[in-house]
PDB file of C-alpha atoms in Angstrom:
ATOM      1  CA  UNK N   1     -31.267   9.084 -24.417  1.00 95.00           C
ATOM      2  CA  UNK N   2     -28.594  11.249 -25.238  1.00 94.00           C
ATOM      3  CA  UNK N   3     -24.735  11.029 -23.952  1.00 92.00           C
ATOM      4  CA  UNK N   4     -21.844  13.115 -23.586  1.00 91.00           C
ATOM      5  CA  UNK N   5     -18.322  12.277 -24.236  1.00 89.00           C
ATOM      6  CA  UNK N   6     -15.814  12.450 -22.078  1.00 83.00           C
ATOM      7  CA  UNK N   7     -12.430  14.032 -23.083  1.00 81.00           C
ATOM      8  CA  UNK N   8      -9.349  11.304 -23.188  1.00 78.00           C
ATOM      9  CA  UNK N   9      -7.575  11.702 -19.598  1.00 76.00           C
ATOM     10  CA  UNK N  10      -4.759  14.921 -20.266  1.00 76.00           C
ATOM     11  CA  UNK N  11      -1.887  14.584 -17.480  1.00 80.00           C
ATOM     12  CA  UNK N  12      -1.545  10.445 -17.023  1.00 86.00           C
ATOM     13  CA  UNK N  13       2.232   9.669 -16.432  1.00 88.00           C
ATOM     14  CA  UNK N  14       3.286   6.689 -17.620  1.00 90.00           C
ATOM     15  CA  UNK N  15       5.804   3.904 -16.103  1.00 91.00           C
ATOM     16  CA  UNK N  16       7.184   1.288 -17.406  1.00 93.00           C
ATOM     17  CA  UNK N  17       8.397  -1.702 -15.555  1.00 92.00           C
ATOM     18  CA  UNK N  18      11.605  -3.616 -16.813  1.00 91.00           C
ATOM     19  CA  UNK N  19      12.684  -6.493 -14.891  1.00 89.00           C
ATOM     20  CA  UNK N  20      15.552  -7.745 -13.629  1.00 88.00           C
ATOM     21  CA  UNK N  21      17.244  -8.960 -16.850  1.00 91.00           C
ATOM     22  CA  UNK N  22      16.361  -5.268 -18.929  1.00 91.00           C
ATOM     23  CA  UNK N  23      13.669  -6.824 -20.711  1.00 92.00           C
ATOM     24  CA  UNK N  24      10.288  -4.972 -20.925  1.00 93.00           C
ATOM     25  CA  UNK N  25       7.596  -6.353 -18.773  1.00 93.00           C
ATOM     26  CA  UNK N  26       4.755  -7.276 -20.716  1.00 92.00           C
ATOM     27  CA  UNK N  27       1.238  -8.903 -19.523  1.00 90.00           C
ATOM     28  CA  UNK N  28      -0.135 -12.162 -21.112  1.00 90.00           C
ATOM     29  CA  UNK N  29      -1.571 -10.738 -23.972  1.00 93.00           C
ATOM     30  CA  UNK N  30       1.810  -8.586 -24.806  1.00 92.00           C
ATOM     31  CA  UNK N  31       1.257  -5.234 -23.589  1.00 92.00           C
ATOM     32  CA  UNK N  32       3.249  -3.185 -21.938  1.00 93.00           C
ATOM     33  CA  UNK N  33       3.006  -3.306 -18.080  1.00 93.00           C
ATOM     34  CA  UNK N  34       2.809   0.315 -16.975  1.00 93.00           C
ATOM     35  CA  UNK N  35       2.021   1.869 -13.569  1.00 93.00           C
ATOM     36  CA  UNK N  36      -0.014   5.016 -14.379  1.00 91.00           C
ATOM     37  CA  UNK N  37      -0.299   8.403 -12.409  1.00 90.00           C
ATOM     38  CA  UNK N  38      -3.055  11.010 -12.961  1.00 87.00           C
ATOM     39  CA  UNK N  39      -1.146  13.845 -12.684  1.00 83.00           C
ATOM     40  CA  UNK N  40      -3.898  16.232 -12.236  1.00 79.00           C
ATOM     41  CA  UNK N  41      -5.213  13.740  -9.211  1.00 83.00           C
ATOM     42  CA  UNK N  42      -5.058  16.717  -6.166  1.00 79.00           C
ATOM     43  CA  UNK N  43      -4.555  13.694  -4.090  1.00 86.00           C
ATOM     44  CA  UNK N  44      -1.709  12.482  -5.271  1.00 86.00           C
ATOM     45  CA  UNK N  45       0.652  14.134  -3.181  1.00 84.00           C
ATOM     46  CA  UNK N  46      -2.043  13.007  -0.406  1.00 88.00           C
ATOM     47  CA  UNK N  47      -2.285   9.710  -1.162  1.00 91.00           C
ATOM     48  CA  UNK N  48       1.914   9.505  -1.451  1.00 88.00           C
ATOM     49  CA  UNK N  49       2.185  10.891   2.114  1.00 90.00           C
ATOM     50  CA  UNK N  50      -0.266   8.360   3.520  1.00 93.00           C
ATOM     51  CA  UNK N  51       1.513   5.736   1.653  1.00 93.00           C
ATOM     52  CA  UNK N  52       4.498   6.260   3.534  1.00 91.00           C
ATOM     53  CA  UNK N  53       3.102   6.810   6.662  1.00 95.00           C
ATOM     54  CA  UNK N  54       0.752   3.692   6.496  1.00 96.00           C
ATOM     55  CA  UNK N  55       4.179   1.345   5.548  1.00 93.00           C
ATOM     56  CA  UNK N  56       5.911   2.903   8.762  1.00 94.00           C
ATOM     57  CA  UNK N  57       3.177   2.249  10.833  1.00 96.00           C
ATOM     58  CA  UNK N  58       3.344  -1.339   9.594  1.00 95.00           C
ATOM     59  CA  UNK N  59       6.734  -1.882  10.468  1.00 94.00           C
ATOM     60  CA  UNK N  60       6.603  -0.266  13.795  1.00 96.00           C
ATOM     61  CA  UNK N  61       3.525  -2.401  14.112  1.00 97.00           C
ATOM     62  CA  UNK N  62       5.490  -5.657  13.002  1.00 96.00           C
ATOM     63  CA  UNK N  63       8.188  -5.305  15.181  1.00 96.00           C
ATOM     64  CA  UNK N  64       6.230  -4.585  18.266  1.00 97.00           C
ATOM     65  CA  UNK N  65       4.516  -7.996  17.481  1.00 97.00           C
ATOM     66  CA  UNK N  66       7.704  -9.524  16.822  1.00 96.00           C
ATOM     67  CA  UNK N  67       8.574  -8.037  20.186  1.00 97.00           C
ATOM     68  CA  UNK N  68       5.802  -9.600  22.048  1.00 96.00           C
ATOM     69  CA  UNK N  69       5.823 -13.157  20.516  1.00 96.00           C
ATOM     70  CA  UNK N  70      10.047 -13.006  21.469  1.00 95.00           C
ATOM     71  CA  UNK N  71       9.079 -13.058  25.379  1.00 95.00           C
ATOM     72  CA  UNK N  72       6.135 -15.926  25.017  1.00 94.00           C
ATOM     73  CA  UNK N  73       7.181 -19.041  25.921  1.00 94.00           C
ATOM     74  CA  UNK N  74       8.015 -21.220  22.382  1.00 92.00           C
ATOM     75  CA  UNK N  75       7.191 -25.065  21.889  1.00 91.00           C
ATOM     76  CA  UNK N  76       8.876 -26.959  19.207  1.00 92.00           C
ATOM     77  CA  UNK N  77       7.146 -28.989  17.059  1.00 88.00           C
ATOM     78  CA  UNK N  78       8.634 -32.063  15.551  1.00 86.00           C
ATOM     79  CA  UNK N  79       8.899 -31.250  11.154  1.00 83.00           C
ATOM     80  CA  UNK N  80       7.178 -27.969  11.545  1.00 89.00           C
ATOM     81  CA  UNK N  81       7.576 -24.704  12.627  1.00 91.00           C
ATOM     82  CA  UNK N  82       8.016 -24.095  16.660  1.00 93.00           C
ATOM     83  CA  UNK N  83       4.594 -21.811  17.809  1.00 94.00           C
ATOM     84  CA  UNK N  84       6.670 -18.674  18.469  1.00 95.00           C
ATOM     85  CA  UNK N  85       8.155 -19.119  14.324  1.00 94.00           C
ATOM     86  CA  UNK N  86       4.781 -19.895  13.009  1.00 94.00           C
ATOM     87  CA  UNK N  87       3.100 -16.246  14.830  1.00 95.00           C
ATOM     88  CA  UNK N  88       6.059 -14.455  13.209  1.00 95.00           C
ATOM     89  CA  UNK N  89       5.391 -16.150  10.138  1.00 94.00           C
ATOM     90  CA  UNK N  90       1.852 -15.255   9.985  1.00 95.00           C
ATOM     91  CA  UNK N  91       2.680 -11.361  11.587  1.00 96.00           C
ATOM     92  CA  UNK N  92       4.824 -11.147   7.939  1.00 94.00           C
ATOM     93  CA  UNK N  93       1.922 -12.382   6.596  1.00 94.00           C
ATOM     94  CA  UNK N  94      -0.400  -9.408   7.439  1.00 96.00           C
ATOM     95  CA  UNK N  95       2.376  -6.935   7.478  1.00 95.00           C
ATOM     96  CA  UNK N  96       2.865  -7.646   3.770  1.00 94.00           C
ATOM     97  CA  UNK N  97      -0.845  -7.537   2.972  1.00 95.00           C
ATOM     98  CA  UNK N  98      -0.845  -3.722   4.830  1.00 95.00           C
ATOM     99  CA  UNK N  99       2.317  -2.921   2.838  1.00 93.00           C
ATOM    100  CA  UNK N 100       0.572  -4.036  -0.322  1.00 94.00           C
ATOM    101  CA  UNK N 101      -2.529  -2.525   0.496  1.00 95.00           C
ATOM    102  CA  UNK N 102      -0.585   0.754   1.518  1.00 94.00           C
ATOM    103  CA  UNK N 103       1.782   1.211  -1.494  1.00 93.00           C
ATOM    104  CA  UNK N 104      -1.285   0.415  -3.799  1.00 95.00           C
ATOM    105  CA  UNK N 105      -2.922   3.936  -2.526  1.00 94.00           C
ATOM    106  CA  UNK N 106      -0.283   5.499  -4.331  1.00 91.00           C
ATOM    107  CA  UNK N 107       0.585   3.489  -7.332  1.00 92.00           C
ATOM    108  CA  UNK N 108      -3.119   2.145  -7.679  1.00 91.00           C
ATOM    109  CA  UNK N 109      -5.203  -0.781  -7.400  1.00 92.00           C
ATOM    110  CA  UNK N 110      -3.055  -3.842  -8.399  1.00 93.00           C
ATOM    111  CA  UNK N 111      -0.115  -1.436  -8.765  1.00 94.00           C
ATOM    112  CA  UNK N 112       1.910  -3.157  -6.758  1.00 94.00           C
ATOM    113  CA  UNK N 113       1.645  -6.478  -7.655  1.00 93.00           C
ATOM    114  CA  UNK N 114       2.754  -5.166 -11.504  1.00 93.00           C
ATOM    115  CA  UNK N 115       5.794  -3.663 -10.089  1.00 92.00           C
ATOM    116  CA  UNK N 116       6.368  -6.759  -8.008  1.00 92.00           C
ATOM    117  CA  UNK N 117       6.237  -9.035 -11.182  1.00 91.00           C
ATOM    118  CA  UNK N 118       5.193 -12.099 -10.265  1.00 89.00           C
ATOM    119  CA  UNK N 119       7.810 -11.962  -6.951  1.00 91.00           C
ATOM    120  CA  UNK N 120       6.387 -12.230  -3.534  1.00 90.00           C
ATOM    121  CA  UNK N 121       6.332  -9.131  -1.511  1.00 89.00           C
ATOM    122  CA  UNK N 122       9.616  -8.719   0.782  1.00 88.00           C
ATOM    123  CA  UNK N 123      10.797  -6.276   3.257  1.00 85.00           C
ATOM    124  CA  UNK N 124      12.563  -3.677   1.189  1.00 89.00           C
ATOM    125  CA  UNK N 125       9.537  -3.449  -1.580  1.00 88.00           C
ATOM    126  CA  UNK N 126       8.691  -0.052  -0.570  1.00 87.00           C
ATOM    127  CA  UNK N 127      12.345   1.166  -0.388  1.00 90.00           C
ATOM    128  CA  UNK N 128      13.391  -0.062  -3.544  1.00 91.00           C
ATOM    129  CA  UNK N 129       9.747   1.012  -5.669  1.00 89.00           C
ATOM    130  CA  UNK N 130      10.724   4.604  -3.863  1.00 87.00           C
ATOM    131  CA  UNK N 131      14.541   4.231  -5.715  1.00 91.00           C
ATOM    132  CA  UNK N 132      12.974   3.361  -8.825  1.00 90.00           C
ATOM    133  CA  UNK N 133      10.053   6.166  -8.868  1.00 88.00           C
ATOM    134  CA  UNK N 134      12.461   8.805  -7.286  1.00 87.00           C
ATOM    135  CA  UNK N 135      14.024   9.974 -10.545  1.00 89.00           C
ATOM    136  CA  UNK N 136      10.715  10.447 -11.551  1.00 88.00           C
ATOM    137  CA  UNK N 137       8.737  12.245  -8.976  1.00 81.00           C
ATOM    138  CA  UNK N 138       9.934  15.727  -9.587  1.00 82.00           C
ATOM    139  CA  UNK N 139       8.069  14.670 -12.932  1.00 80.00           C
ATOM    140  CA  UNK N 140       5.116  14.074 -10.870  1.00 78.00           C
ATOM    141  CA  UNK N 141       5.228  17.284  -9.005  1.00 71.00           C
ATOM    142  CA  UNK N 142       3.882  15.979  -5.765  1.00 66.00           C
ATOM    143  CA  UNK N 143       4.368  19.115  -3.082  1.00 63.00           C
ATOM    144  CA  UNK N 144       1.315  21.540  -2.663  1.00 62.00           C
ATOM    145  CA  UNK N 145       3.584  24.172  -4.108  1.00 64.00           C
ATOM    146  CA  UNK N 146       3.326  21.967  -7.232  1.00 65.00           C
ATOM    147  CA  UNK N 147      -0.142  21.378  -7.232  1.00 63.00           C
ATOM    148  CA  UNK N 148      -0.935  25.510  -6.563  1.00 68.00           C
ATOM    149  CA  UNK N 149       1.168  26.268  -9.549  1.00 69.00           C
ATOM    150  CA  UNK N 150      -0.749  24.080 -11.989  1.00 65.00           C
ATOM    151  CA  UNK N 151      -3.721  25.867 -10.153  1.00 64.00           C
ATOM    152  CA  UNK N 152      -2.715  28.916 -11.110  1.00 69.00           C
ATOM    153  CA  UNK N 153      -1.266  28.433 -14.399  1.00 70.00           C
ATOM    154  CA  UNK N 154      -4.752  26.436 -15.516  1.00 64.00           C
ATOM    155  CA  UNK N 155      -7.164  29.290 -14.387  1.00 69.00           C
ATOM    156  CA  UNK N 156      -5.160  32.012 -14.554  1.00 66.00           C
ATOM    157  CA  UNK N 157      -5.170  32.543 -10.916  1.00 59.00           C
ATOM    158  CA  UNK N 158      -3.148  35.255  -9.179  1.00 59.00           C
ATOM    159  CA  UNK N 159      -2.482  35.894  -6.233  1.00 57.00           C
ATOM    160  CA  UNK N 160      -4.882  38.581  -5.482  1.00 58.00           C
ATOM    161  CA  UNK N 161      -7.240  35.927  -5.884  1.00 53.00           C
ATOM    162  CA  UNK N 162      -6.339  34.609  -2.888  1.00 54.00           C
ATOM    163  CA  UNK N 163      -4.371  31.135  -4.049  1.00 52.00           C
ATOM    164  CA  UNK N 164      -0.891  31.124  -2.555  1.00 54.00           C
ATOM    165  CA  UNK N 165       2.226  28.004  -2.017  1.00 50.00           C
ATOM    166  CA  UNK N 166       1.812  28.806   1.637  1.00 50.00           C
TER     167      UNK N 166
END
């Protein structure tokens, strides 16, 4: 058999992740922890949007729940949570897992437990991973605008051809 080799990824943006104290986040066997972007991923302004959209649909989703297990009747239970605490709890339970689950479309698969760092996932994740990655995203040009420049720059498309930002 004969193979073909594949050319190194071009376009992969690099994060790193330092924690809390300013120290550089490294995994057990001392690399760097990095979240990673392909850059010339079409999707990637695609899979941002859902993202976003799939972490407000959580919420809206949570409190709604929240909502609904507030007018049940409660019964306390002696040393442990009443039933009305215990549905909540488990409600947070799923709505992390879809936050997770959402916010790893965008930043990849495990993405966000790297940028979590060993913490468990809390309410304002997603706001404060969009604070940290919002210097960078003009970096990661993630409009259509963006996306039909590199287009046209690559292939040398004008727009005769019929490629516009619109």
């Amino acid at each position: 058999m004969e193979y073909i080799k594949l050319k190194e990824k071009k376009d992969i943006f690099r994060l790193g992740i330092i924690d809390e104290k300013g120290n550089i986040v490294k995994d057990n066997n001392g690399n760097e922890v990095c979240l990673e972007f392909d850059l010339g991923d079409i999707d990637l302004p695609i899979k941002y949007s859902k993202c976003e959209n799939q972490i407000e649909n959580a919420r809206r989703k949570l409190k709604n729940q929240f909502i609904i297990i507030d007018k049940k009747q409660d019964h306390k239970r002696k040393n442990r949570l009443s039933t009305n605490e215990e549905s909540k709890a488990i409600a947070l339970k799923e709505f992390f897992k879809e936050m997770e689950t959402a916010m790893d479309l965008f930043l990849g698969k495990g993405g966000t437990r790297k940028f979590l760092n060993g913490r468990t996932p809390y309410w304002e994740m997603f706001d404060d991973l969009t604070e940290a990655i919002e210097p960078f995203l003009p970096k990661m040009h993630l409009t259509i605008h963006d996306m039909t420049e590199r287009i046209k720059k690559k292939y040398h498309v004008t727009e005769k051809d019929g490629i516009t930002n619109e």
